[in-house]
PDB file of C-alpha atoms in Angstrom:
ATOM      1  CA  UNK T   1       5.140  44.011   1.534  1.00 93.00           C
ATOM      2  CA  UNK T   2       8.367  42.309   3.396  1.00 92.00           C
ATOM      3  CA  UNK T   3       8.335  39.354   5.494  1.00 92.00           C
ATOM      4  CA  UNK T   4      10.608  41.105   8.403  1.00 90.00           C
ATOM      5  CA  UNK T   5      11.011  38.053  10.411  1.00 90.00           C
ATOM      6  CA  UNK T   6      14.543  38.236  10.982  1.00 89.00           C
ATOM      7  CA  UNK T   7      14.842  42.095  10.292  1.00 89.00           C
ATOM      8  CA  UNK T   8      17.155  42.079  13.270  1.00 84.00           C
ATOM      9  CA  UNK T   9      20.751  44.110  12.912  1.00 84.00           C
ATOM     10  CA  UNK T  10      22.229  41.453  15.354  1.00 84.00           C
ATOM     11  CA  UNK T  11      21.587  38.968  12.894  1.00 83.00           C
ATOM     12  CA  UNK T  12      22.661  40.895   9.449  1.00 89.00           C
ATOM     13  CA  UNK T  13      23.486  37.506   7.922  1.00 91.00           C
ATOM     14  CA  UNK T  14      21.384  34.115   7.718  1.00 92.00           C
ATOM     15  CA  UNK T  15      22.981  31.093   5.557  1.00 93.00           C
ATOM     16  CA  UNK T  16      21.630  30.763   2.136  1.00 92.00           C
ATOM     17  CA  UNK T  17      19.743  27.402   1.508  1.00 93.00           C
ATOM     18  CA  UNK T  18      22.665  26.500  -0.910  1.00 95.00           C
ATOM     19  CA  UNK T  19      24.898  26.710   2.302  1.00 95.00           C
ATOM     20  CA  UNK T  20      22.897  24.978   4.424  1.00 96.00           C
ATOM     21  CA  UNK T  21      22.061  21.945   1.725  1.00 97.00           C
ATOM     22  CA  UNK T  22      25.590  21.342   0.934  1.00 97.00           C
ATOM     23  CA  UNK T  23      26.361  21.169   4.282  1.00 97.00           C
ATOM     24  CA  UNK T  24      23.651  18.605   5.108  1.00 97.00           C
ATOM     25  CA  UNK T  25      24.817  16.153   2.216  1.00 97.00           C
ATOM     26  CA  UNK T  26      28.490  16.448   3.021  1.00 96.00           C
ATOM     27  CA  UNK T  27      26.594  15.346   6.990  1.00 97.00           C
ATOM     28  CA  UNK T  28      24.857  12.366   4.735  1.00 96.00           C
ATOM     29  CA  UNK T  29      27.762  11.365   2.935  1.00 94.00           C
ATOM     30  CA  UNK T  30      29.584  10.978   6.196  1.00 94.00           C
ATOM     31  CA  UNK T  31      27.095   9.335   8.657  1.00 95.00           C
ATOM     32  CA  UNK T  32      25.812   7.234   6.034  1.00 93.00           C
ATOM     33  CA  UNK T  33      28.954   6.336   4.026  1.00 90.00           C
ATOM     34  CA  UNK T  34      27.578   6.660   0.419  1.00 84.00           C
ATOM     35  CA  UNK T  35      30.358   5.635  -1.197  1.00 79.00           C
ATOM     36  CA  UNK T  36      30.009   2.031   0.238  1.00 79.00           C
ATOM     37  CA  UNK T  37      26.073   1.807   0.839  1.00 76.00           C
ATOM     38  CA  UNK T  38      25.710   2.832  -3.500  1.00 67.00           C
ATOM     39  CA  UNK T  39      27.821  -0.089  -4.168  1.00 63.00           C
ATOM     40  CA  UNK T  40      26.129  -2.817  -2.339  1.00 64.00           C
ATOM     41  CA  UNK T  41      22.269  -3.602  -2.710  1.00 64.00           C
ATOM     42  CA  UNK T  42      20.195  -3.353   0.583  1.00 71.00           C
ATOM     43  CA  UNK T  43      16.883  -4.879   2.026  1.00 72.00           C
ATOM     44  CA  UNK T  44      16.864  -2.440   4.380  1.00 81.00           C
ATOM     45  CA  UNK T  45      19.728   0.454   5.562  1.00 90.00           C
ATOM     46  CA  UNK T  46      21.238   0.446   9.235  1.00 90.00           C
ATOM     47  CA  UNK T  47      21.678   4.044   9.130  1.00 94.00           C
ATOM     48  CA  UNK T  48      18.578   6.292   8.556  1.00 96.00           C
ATOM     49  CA  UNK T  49      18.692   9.782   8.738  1.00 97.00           C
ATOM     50  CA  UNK T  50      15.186  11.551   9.151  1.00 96.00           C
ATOM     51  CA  UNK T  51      14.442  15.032   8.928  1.00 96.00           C
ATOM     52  CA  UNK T  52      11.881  16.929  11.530  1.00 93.00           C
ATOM     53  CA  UNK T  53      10.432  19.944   9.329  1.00 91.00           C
ATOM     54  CA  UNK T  54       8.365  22.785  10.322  1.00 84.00           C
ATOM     55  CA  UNK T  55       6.011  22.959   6.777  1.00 85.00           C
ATOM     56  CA  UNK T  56       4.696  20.325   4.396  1.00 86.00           C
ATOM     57  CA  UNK T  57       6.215  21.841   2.021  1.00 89.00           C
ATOM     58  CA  UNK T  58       8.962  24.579   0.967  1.00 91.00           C
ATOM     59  CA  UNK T  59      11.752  21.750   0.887  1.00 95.00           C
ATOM     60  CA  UNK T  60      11.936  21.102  -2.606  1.00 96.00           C
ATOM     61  CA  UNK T  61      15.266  22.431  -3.302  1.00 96.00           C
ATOM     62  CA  UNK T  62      16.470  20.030  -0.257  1.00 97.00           C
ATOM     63  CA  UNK T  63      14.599  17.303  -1.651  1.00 97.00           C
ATOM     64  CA  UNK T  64      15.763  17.951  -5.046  1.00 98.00           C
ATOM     65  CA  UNK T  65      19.566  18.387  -4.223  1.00 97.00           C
ATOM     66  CA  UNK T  66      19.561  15.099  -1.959  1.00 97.00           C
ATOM     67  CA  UNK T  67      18.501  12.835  -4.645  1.00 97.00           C
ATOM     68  CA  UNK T  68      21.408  14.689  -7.350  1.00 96.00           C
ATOM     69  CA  UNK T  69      24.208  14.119  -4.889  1.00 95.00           C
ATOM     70  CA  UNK T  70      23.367  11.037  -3.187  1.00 94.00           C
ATOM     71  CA  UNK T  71      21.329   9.366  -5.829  1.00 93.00           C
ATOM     72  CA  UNK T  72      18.674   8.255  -3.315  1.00 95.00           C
ATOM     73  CA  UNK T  73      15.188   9.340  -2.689  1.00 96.00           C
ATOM     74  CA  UNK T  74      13.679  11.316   0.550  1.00 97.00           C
ATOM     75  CA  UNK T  75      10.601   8.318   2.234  1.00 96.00           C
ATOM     76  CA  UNK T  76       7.353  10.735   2.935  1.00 94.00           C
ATOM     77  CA  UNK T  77       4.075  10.243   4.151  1.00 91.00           C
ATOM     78  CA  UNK T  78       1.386   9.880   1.290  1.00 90.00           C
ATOM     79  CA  UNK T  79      -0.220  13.611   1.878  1.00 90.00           C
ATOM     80  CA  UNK T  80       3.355  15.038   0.895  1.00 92.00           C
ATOM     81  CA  UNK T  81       3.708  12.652  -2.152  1.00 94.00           C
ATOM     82  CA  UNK T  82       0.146  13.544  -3.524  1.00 93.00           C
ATOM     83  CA  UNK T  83       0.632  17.145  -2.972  1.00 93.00           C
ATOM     84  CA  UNK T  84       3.619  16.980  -5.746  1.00 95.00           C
ATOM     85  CA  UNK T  85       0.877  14.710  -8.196  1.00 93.00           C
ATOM     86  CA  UNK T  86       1.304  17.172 -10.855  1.00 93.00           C
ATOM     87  CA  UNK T  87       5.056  18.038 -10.097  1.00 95.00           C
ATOM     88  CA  UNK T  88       7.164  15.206 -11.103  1.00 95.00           C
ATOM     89  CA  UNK T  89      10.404  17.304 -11.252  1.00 96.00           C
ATOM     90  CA  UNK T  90       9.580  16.880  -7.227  1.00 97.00           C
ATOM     91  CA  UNK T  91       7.581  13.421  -7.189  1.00 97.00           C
ATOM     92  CA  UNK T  92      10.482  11.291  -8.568  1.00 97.00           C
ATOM     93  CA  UNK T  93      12.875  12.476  -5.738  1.00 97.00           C
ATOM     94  CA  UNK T  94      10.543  11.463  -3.365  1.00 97.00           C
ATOM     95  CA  UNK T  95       9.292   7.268  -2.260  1.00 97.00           C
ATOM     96  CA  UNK T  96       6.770   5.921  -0.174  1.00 94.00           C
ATOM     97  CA  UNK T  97       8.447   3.170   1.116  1.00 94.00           C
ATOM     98  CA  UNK T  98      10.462   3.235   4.201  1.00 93.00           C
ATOM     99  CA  UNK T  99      13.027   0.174   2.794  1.00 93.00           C
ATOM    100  CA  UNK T 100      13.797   2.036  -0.257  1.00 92.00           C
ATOM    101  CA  UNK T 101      16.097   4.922   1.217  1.00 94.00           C
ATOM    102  CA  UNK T 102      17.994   5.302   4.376  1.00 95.00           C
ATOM    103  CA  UNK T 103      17.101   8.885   4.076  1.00 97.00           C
ATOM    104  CA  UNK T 104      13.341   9.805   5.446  1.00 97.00           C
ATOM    105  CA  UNK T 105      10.995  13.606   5.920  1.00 95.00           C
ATOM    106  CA  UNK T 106       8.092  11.463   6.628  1.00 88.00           C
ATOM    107  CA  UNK T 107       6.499  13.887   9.453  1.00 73.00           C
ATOM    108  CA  UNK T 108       5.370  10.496  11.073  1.00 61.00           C
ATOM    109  CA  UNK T 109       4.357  12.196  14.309  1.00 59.00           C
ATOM    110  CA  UNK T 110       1.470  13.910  12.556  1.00 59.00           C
ATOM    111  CA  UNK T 111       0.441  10.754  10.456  1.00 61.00           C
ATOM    112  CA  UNK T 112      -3.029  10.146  11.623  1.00 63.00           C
ATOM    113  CA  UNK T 113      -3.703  14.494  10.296  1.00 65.00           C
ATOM    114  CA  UNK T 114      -1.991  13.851   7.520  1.00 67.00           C
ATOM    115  CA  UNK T 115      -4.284  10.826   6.205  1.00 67.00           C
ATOM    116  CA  UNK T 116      -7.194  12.533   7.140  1.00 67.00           C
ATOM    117  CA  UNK T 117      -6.127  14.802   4.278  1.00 65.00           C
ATOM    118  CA  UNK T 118      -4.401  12.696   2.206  1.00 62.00           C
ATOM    119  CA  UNK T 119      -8.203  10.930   2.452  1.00 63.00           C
ATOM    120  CA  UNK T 120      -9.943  14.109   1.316  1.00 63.00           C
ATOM    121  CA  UNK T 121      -7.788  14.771  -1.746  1.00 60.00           C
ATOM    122  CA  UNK T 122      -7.938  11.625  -2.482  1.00 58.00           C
ATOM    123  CA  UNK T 123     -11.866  11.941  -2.287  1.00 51.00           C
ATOM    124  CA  UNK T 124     -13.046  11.049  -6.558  1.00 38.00           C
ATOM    125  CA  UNK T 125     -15.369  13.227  -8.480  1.00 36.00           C
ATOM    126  CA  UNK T 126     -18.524  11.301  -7.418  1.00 37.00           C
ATOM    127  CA  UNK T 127     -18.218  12.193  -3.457  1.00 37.00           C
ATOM    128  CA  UNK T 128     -17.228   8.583  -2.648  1.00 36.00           C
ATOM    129  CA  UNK T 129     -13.781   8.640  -0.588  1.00 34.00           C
ATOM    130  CA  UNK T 130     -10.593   5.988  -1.617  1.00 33.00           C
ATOM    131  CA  UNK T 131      -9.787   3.359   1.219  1.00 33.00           C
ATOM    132  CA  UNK T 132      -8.314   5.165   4.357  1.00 35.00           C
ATOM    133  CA  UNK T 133      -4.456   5.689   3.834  1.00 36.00           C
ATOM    134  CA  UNK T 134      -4.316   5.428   7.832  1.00 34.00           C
ATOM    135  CA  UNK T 135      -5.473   1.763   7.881  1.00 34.00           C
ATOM    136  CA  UNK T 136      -3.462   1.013   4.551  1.00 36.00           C
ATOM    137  CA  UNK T 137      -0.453   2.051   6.084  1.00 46.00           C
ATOM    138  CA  UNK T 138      -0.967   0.065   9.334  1.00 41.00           C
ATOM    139  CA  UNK T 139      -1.242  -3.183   7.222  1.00 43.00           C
ATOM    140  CA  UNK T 140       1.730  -1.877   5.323  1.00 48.00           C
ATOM    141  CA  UNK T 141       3.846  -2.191   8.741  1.00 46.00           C
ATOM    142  CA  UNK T 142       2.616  -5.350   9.725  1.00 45.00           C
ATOM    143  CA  UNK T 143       3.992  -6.265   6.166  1.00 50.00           C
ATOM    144  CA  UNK T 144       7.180  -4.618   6.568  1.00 48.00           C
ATOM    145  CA  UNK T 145       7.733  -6.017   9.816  1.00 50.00           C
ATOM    146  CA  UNK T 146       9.491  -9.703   9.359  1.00 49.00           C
ATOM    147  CA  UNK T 147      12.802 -10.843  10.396  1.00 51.00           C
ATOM    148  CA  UNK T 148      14.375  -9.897   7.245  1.00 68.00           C
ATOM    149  CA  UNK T 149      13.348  -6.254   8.082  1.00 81.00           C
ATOM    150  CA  UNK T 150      13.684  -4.361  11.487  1.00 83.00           C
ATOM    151  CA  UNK T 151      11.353  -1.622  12.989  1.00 86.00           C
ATOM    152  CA  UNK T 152      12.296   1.461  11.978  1.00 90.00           C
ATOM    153  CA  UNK T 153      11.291   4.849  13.722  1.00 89.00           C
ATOM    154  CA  UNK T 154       8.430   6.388  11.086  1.00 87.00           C
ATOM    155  CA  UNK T 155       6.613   2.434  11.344  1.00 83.00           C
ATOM    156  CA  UNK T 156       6.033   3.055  14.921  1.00 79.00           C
ATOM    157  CA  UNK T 157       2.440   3.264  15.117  1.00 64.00           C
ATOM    158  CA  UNK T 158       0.333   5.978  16.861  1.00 55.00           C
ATOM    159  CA  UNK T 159      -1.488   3.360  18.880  1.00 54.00           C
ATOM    160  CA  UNK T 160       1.502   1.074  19.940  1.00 57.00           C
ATOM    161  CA  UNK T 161       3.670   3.833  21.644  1.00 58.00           C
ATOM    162  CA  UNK T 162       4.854   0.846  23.602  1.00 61.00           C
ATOM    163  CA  UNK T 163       7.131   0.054  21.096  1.00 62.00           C
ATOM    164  CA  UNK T 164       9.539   2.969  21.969  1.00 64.00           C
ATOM    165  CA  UNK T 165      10.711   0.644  24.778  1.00 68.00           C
ATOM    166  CA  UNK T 166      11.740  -1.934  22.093  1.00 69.00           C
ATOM    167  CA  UNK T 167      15.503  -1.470  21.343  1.00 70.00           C
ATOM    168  CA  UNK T 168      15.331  -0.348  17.859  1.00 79.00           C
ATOM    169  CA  UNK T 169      18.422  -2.556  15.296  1.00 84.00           C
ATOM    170  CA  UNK T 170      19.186   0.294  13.384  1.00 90.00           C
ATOM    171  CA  UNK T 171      21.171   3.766  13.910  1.00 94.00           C
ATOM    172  CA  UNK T 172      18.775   6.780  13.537  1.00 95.00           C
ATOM    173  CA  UNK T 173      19.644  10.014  13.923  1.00 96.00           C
ATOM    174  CA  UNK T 174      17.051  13.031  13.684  1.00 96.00           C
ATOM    175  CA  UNK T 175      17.827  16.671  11.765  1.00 97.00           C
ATOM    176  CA  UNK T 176      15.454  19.239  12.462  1.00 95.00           C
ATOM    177  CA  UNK T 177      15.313  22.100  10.307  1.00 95.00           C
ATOM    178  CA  UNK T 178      14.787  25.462  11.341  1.00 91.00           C
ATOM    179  CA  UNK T 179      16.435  28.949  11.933  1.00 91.00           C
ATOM    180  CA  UNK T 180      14.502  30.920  14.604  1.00 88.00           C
ATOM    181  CA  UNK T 181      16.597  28.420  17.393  1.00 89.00           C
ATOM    182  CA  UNK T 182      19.828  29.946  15.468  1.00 90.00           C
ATOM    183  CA  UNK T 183      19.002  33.147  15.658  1.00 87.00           C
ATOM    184  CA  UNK T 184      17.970  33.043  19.385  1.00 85.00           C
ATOM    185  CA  UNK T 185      20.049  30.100  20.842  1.00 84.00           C
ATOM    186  CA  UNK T 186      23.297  29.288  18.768  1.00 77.00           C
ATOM    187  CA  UNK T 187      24.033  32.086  16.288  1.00 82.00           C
ATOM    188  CA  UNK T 188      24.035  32.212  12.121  1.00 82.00           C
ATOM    189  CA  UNK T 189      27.455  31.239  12.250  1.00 84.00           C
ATOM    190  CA  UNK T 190      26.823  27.331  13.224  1.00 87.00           C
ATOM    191  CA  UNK T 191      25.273  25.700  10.395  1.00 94.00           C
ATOM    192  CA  UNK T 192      24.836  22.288  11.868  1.00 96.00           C
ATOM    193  CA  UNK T 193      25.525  21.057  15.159  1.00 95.00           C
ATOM    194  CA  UNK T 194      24.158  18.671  17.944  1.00 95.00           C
ATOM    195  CA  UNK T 195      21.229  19.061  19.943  1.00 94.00           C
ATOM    196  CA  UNK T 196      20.484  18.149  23.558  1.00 93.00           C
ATOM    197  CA  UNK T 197      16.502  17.897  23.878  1.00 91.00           C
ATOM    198  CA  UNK T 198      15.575  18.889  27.435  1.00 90.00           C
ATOM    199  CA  UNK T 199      15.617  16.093  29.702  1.00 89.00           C
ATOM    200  CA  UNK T 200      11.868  15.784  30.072  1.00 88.00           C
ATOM    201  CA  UNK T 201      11.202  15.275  25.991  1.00 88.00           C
ATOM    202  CA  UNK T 202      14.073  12.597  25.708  1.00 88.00           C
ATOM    203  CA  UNK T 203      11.479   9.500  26.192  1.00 84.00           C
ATOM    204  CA  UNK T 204       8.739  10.610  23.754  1.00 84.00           C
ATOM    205  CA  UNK T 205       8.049   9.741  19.778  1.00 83.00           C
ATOM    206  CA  UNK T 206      10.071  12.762  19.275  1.00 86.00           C
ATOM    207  CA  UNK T 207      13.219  12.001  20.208  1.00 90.00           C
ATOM    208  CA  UNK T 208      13.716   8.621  21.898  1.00 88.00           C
ATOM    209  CA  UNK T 209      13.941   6.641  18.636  1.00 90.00           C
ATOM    210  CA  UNK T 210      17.078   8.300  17.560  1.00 93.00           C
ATOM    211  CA  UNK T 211      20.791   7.875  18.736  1.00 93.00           C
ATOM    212  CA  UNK T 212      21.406  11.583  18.002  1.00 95.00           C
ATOM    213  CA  UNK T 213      19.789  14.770  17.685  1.00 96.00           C
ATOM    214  CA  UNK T 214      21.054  17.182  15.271  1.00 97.00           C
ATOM    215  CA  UNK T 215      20.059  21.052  14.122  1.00 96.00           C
ATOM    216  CA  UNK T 216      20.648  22.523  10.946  1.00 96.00           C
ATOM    217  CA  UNK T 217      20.066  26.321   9.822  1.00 95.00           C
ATOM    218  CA  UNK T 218      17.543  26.157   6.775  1.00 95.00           C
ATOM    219  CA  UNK T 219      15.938  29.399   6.425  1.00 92.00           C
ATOM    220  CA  UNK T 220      12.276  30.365   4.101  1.00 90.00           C
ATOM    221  CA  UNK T 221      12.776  34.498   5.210  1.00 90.00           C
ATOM    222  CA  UNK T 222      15.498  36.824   4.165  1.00 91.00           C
ATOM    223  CA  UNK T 223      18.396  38.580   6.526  1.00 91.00           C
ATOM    224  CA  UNK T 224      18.558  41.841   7.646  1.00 91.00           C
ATOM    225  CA  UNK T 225      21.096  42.582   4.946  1.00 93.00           C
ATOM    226  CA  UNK T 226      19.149  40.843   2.035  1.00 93.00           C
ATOM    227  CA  UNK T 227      16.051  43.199   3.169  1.00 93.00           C
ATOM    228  CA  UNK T 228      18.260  46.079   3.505  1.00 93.00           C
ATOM    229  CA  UNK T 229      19.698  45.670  -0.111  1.00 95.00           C
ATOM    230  CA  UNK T 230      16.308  44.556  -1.505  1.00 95.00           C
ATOM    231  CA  UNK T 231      14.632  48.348  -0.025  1.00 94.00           C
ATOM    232  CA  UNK T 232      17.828  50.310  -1.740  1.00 95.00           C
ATOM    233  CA  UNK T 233      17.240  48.520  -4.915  1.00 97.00           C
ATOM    234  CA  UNK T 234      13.799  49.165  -5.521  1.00 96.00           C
ATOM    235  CA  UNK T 235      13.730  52.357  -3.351  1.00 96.00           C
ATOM    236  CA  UNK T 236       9.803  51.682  -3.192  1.00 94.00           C
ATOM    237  CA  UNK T 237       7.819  54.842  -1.840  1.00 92.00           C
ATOM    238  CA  UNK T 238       6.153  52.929   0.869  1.00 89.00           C
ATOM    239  CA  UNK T 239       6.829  49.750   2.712  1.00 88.00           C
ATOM    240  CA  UNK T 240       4.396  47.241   4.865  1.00 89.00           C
ATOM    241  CA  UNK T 241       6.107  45.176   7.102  1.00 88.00           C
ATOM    242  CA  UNK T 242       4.908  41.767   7.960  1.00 86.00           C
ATOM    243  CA  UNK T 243       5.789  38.914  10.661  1.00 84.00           C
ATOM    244  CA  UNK T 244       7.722  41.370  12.384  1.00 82.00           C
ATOM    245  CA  UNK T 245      10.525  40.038  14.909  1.00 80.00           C
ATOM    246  CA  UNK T 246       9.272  39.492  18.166  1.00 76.00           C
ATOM    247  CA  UNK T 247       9.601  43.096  20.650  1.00 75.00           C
ATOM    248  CA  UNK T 248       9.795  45.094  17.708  1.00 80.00           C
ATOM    249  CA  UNK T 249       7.186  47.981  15.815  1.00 81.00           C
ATOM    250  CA  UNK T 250       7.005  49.464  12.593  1.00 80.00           C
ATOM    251  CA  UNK T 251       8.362  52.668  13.655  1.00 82.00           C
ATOM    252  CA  UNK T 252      11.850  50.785  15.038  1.00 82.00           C
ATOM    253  CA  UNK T 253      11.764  48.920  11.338  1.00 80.00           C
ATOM    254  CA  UNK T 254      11.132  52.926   9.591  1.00 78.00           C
ATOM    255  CA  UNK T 255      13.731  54.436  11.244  1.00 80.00           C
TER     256      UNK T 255
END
């Protein structure tokens, strides 16, 4: 069984995830100036760099090689830290506050979901559920939000959208992960590059609270040559393709 998502001969080559990860941190190290921000001790950064991904998890490696090279951790919402509970190879790369790292994969604009499930794994033994992470985190903005420490994008609450119009004090930028816009938009060969958002999605959650919009390849399927090379190896007798590419059949994927 092969995941034939990009089983496209156009697009024989896809960037490995080592590619793509070194150049995102060699992106951080720039933007963010690591050299200087390590050195001196912050409340709170004035660069943030947030990540838009497409799964709750399968970013691991990312997560992982940001904290080795940068030496801080990734801020995420509190379903993605309790999913890596019994993982703390994962766990200590990862922080739920939004003051401790400039760097964030918080999935904000799915945060009321995401404590509905945080709340059910969270649920004990005896049926009776912990306090609501929603509400907890709502009282953790009000918190956060003194003069010492400026509104940041992923403390912008579902129910005060008005705060978009607010200038925000600090210089985000978004990254947003993906490879299916490469392969149909930019081409393979473009690792990272800028991103104009259609005119029309510039004043929503999505994009208005960042100064710049950024898209980097990260891929979860093999190439068309990986597959190719994977079939000759193991020369099985019969193959089942799945998630094929979009106007193809089996029979074009046979022959």
């Amino acid at each position: 069984y092969i995941d034939m998502t990009f089983f496209k001969p156009e697009i024989k080559y896809i960037p490995t995830r080592d590619e793509s990860v070194r150049e995102l941190i060699k992106f951080l190290n720039e933007f963010l100036d690591l050299n200087n921000l390590k050195c001196n001790k912050c409340e709170y950064y004035e660069k943030l760099v947030y990540f838009k991904t497409s799964a709750r998890i399968g970013y691991e490696y990312v997560f992982q090689e940001i904290f080795k090279n940068t030496g801080f951790k990734i801020h995420v919402n509190d379903l993605i830290y309790k999913i890596y509970d019994q993982m703390p190879e994962i766990q200590t790369c990862l922080t739920k506050d939004p003051y401790e790292t400039p760097i964030h994969s918080c999935i904000y604009e799915n945060k009321k979901r995401d404590a509905a499930k945080t709340d059910l794994m969270s649920s004990s033994l005896n049926g009776k559920n912990c306090r609501k992470p929603y509400m907890v985190n709502i009282e953790s903005n009000i918190k956060y939000r003194t003069d010492r420490k400026p509104l940041i994008p992923c403390l912008i609450c579902d129910d005060n959208k008005h705060e978009l119009n607010r200038p925000l004090k600090v210089n985000a930028v978004k990254i947003m992960l993906s490879a299916m816009w490469f392969t149909d938009t930019a081409g393979v060969d473009r690792i990272l590059i800028g991103y104009k958002p259609p005119a029309k999605e510039m004043e929503t959650m999505a994009y208005k609270p960042y100064r710049f919009i950024y898209r980097l390849c990260y891929s979860f399927h093999s190439s068309f040559e990986e597959i190719v090379d994977f079939v000759n190896t193991l020369k099985p007798k019969k193959i089942y393709s799945i998630a094929l590419p979009e106007s193809t059949t089996d029979q074009t994927i046979f022959k």
